[in-house]
JSON list of C-alpha atoms in Angstrom, two decimals:
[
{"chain": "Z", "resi": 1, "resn": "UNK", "atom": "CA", "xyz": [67.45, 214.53, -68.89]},
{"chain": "Z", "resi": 2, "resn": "UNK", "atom": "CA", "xyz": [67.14, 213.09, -72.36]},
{"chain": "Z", "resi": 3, "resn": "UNK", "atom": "CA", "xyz": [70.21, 211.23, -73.50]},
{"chain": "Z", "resi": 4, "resn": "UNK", "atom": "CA", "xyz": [71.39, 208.66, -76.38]},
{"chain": "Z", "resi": 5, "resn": "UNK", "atom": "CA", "xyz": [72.16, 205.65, -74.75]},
{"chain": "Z", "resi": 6, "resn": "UNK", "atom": "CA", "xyz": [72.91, 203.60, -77.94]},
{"chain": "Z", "resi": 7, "resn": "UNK", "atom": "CA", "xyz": [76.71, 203.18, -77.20]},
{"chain": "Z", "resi": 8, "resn": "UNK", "atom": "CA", "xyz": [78.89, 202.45, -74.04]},
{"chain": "Z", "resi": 9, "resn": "UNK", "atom": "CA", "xyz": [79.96, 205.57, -73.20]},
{"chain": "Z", "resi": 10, "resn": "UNK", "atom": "CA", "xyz": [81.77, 205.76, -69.70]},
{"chain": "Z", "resi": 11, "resn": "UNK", "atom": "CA", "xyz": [80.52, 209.35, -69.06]},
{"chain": "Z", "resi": 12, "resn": "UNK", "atom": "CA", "xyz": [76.81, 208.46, -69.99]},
{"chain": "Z", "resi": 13, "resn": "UNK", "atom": "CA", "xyz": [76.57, 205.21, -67.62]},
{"chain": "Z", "resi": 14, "resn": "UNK", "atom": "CA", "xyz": [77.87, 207.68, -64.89]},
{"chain": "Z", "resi": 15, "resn": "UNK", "atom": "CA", "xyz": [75.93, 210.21, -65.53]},
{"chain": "Z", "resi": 16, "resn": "UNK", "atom": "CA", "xyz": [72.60, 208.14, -65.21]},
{"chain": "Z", "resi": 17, "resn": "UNK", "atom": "CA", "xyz": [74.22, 206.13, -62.68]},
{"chain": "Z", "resi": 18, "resn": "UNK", "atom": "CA", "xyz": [74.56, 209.30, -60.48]},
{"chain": "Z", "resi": 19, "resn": "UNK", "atom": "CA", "xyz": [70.95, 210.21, -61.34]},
{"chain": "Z", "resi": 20, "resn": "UNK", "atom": "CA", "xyz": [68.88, 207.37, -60.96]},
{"chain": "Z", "resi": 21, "resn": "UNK", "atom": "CA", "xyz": [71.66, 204.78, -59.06]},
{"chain": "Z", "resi": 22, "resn": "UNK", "atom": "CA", "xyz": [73.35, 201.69, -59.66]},
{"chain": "Z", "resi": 23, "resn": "UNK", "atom": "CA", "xyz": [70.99, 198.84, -61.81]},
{"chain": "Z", "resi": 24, "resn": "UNK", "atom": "CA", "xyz": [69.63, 196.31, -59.37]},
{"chain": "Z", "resi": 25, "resn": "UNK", "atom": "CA", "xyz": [71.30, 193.17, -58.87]},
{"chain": "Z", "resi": 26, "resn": "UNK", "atom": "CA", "xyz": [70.68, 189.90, -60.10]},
{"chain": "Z", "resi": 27, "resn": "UNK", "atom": "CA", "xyz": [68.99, 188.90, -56.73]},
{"chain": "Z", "resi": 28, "resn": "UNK", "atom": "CA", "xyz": [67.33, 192.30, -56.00]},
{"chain": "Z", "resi": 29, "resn": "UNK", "atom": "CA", "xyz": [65.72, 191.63, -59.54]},
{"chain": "Z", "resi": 30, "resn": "UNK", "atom": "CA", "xyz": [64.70, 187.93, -58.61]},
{"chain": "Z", "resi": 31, "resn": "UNK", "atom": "CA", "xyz": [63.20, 189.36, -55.38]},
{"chain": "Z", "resi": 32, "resn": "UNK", "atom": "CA", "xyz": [61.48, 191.98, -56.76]},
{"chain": "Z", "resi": 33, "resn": "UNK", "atom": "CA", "xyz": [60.13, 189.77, -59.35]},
{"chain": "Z", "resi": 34, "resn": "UNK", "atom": "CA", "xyz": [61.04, 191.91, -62.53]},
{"chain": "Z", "resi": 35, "resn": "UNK", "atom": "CA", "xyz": [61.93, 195.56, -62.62]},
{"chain": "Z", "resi": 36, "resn": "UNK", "atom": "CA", "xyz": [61.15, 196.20, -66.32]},
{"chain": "Z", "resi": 37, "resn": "UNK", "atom": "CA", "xyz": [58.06, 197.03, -67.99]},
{"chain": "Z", "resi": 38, "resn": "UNK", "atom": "CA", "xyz": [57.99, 194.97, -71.34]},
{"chain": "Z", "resi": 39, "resn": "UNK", "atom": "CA", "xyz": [57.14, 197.41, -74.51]},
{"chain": "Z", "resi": 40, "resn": "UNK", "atom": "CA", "xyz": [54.27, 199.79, -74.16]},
{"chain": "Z", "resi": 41, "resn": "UNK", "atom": "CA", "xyz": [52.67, 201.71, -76.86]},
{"chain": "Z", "resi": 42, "resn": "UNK", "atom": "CA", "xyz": [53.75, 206.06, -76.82]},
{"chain": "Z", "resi": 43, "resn": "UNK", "atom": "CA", "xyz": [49.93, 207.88, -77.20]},
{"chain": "Z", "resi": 44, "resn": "UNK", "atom": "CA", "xyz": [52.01, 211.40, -77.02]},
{"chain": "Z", "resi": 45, "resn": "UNK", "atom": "CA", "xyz": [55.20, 212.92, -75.82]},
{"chain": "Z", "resi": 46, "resn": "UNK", "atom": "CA", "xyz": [56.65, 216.28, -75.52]},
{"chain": "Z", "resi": 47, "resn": "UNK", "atom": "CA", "xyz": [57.89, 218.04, -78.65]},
{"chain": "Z", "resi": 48, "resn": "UNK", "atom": "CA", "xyz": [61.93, 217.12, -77.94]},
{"chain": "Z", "resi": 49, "resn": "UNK", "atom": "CA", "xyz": [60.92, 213.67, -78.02]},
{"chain": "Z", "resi": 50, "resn": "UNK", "atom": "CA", "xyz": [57.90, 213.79, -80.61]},
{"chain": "Z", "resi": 51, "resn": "UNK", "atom": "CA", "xyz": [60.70, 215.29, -83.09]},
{"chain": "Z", "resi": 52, "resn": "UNK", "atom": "CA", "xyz": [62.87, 212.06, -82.03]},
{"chain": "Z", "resi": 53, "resn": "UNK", "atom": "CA", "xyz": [60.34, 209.38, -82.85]},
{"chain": "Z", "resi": 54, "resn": "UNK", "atom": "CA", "xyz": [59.07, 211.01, -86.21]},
{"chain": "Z", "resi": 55, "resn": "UNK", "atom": "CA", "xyz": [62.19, 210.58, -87.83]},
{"chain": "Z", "resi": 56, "resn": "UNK", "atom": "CA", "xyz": [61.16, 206.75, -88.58]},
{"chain": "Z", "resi": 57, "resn": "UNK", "atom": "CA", "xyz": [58.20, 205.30, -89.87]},
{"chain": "Z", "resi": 58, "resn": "UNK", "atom": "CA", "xyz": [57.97, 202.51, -86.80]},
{"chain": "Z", "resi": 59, "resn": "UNK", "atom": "CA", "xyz": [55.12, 202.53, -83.99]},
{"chain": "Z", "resi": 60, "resn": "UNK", "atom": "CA", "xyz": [56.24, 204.05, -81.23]},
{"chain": "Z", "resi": 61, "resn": "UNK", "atom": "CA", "xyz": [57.04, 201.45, -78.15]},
{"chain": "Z", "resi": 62, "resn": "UNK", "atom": "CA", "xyz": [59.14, 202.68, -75.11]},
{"chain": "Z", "resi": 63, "resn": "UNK", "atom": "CA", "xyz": [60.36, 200.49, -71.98]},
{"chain": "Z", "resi": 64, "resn": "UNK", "atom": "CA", "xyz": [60.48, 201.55, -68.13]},
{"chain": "Z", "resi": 65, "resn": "UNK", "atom": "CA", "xyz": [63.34, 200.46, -65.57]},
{"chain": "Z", "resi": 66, "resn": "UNK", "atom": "CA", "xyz": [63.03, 200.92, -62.28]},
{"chain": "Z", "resi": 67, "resn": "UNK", "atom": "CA", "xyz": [66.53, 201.89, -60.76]},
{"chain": "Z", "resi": 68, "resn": "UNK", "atom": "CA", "xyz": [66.91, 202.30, -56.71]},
{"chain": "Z", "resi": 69, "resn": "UNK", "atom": "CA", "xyz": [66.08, 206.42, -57.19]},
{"chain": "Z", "resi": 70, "resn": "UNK", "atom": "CA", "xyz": [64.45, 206.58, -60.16]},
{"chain": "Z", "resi": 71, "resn": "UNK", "atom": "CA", "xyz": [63.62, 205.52, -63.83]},
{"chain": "Z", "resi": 72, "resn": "UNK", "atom": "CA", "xyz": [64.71, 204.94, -67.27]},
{"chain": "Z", "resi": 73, "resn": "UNK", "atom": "CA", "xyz": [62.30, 205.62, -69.91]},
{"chain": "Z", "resi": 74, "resn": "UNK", "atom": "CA", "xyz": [63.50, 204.11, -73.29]},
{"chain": "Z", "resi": 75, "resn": "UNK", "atom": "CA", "xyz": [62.56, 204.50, -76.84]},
{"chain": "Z", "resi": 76, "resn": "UNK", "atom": "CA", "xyz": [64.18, 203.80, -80.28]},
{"chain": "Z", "resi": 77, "resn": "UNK", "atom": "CA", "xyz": [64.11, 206.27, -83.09]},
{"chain": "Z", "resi": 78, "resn": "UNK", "atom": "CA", "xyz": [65.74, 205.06, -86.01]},
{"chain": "Z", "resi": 79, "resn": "UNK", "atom": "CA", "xyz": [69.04, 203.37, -85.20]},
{"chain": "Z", "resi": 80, "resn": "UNK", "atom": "CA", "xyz": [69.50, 204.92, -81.64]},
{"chain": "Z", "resi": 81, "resn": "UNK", "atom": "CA", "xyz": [68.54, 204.21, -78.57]},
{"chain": "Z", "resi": 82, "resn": "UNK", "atom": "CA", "xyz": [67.28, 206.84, -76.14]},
{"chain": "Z", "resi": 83, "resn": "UNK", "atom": "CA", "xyz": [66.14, 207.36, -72.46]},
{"chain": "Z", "resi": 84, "resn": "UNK", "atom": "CA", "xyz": [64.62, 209.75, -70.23]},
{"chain": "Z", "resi": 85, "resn": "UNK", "atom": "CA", "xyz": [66.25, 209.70, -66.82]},
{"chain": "Z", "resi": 86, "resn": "UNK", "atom": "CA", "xyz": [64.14, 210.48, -64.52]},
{"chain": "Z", "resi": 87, "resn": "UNK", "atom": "CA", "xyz": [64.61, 210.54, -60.51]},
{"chain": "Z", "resi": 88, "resn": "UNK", "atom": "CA", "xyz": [62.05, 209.83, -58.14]},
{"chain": "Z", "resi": 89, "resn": "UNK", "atom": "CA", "xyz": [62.17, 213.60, -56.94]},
{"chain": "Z", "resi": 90, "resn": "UNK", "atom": "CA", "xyz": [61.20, 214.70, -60.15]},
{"chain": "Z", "resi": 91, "resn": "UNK", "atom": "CA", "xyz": [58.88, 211.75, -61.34]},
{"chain": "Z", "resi": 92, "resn": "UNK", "atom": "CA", "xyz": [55.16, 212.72, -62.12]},
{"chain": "Z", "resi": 93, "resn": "UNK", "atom": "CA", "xyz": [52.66, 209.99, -62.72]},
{"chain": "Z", "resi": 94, "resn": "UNK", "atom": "CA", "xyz": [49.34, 210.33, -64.12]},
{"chain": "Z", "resi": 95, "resn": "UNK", "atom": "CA", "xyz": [46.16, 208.35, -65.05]},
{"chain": "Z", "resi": 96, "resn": "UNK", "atom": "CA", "xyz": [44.39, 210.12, -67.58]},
{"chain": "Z", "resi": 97, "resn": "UNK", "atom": "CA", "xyz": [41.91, 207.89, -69.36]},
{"chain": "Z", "resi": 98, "resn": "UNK", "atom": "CA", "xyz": [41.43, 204.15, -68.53]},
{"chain": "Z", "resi": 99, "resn": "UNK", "atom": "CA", "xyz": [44.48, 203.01, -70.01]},
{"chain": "Z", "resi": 100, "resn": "UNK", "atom": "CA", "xyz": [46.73, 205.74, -70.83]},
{"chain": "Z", "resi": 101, "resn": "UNK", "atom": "CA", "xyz": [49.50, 207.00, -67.89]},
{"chain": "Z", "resi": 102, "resn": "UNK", "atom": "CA", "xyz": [51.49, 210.50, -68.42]},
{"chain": "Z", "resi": 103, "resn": "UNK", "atom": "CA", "xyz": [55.02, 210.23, -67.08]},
{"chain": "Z", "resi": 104, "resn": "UNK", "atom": "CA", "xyz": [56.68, 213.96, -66.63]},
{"chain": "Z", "resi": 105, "resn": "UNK", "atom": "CA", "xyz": [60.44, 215.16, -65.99]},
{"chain": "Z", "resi": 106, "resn": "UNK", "atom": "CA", "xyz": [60.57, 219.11, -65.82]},
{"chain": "Z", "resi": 107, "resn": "UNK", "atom": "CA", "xyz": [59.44, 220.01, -69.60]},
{"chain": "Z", "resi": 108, "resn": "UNK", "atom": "CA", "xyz": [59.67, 216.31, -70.95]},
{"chain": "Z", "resi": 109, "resn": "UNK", "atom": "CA", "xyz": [56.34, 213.71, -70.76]},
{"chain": "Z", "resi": 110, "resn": "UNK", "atom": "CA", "xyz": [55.26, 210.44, -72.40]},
{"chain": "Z", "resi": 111, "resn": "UNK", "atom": "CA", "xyz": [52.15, 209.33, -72.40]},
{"chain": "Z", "resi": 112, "resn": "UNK", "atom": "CA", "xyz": [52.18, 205.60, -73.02]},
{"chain": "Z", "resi": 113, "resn": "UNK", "atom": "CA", "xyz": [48.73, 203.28, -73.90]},
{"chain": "Z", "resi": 114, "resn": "UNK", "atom": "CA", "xyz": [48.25, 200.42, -71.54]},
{"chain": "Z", "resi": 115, "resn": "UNK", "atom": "CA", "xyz": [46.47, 197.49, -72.60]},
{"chain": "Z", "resi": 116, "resn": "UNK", "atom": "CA", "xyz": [47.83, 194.84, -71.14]},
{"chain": "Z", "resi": 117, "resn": "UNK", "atom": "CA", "xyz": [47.15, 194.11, -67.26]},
{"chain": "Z", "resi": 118, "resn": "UNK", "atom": "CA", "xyz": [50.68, 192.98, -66.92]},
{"chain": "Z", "resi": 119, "resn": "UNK", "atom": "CA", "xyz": [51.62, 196.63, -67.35]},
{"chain": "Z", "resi": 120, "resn": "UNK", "atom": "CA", "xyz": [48.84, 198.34, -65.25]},
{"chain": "Z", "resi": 121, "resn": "UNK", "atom": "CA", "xyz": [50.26, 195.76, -62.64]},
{"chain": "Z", "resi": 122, "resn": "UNK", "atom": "CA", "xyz": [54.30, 197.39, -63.21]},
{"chain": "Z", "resi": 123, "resn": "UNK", "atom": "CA", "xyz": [52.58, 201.00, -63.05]},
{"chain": "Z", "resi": 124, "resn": "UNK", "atom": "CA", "xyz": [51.56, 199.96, -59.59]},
{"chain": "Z", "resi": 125, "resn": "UNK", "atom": "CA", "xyz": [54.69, 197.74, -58.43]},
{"chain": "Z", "resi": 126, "resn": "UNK", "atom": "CA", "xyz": [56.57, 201.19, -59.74]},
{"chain": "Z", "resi": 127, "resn": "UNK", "atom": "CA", "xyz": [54.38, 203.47, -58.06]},
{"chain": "Z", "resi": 128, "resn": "UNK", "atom": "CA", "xyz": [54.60, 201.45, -54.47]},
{"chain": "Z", "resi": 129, "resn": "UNK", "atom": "CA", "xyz": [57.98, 201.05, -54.61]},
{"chain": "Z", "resi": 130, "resn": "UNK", "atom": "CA", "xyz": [58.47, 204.93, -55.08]},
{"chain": "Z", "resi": 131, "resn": "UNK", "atom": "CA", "xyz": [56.00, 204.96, -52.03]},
{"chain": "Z", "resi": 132, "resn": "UNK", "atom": "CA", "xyz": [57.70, 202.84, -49.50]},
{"chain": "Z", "resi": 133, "resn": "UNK", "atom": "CA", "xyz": [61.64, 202.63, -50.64]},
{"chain": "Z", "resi": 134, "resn": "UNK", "atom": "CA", "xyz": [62.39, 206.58, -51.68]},
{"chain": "Z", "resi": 135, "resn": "UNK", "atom": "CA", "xyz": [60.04, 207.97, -49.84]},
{"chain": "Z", "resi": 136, "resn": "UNK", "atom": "CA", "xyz": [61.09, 206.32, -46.67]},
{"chain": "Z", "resi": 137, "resn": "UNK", "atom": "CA", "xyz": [64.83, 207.02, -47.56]},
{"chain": "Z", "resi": 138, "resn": "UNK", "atom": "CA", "xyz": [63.80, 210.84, -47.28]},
{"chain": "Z", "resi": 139, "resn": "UNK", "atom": "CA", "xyz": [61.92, 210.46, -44.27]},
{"chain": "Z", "resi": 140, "resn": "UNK", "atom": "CA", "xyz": [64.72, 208.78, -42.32]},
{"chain": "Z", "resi": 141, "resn": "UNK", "atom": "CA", "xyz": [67.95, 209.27, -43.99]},
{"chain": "Z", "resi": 142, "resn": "UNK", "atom": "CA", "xyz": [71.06, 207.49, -42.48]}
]
């Protein structure tokens, strides 16, 4: 789901709260050394959000958060602040070209341009941690 985050709306933080779970802790964050991605360059996206980010004349940067059962994808188009909430069940990850990875939810996708090796190392901390912490939660539930 695609939603403005820009303002502290009770409903919203629920809403993605009940989607993707609680943020991480202070010492869950320490642990895991760093659950965000830093700003990464948007290649493409799917129209909904391509008619979001052409209303300004900035490049086009998004973050990722890792949340216990899914992600936060976040991008700015001109004053707001938006994210794609996306559980794990849903989460598609791709590696196109060298350094460009497609993230789809149902109709939605952003490709984003890697460059950096500090984000093709959080594309693999993310992609492990879906592995081994969701993936075991399914396979033995309490």
């Amino acid at each position: 789901m695609l939603l403005n985050i820009s303002y502290n709306r009770p409903k919203i933080k629920k809403q993605i709260d009940n989607a993707v779970g609680k943020p991480f802790s202070l010492m869950q964050r320490i642990k895991m050394k760093g659950i965000g991605s830093g700003k990464m360059i948007i290649d493409s996206t799917s129209i909904q959000i391509h008619n979001l980010l052409v209303l300004d004349n900035n490049q086009n940067v998004c973050g990722i958060e890792m949340r216990p059962n899914g992600i936060l994808v976040s991008f700015r188009s001109l004053l707001e602040t938006y994210a794609l909430i996306i559980p794990f069940y849903k989460l598609k990850i791709y590696k196109g070209q060298s350094d460009v990875y497609s993230i789809y939810r149902d109709e939605y996708f952003i490709k984003v341009k890697v460059k950096e090796k500090q984000h093709h190392k959080f594309m693999q901390k993310l992609l492990n941690f879906k592995l081994q912490e969701y993936d075991s939660k399914l396979q033995y539930p309490n």
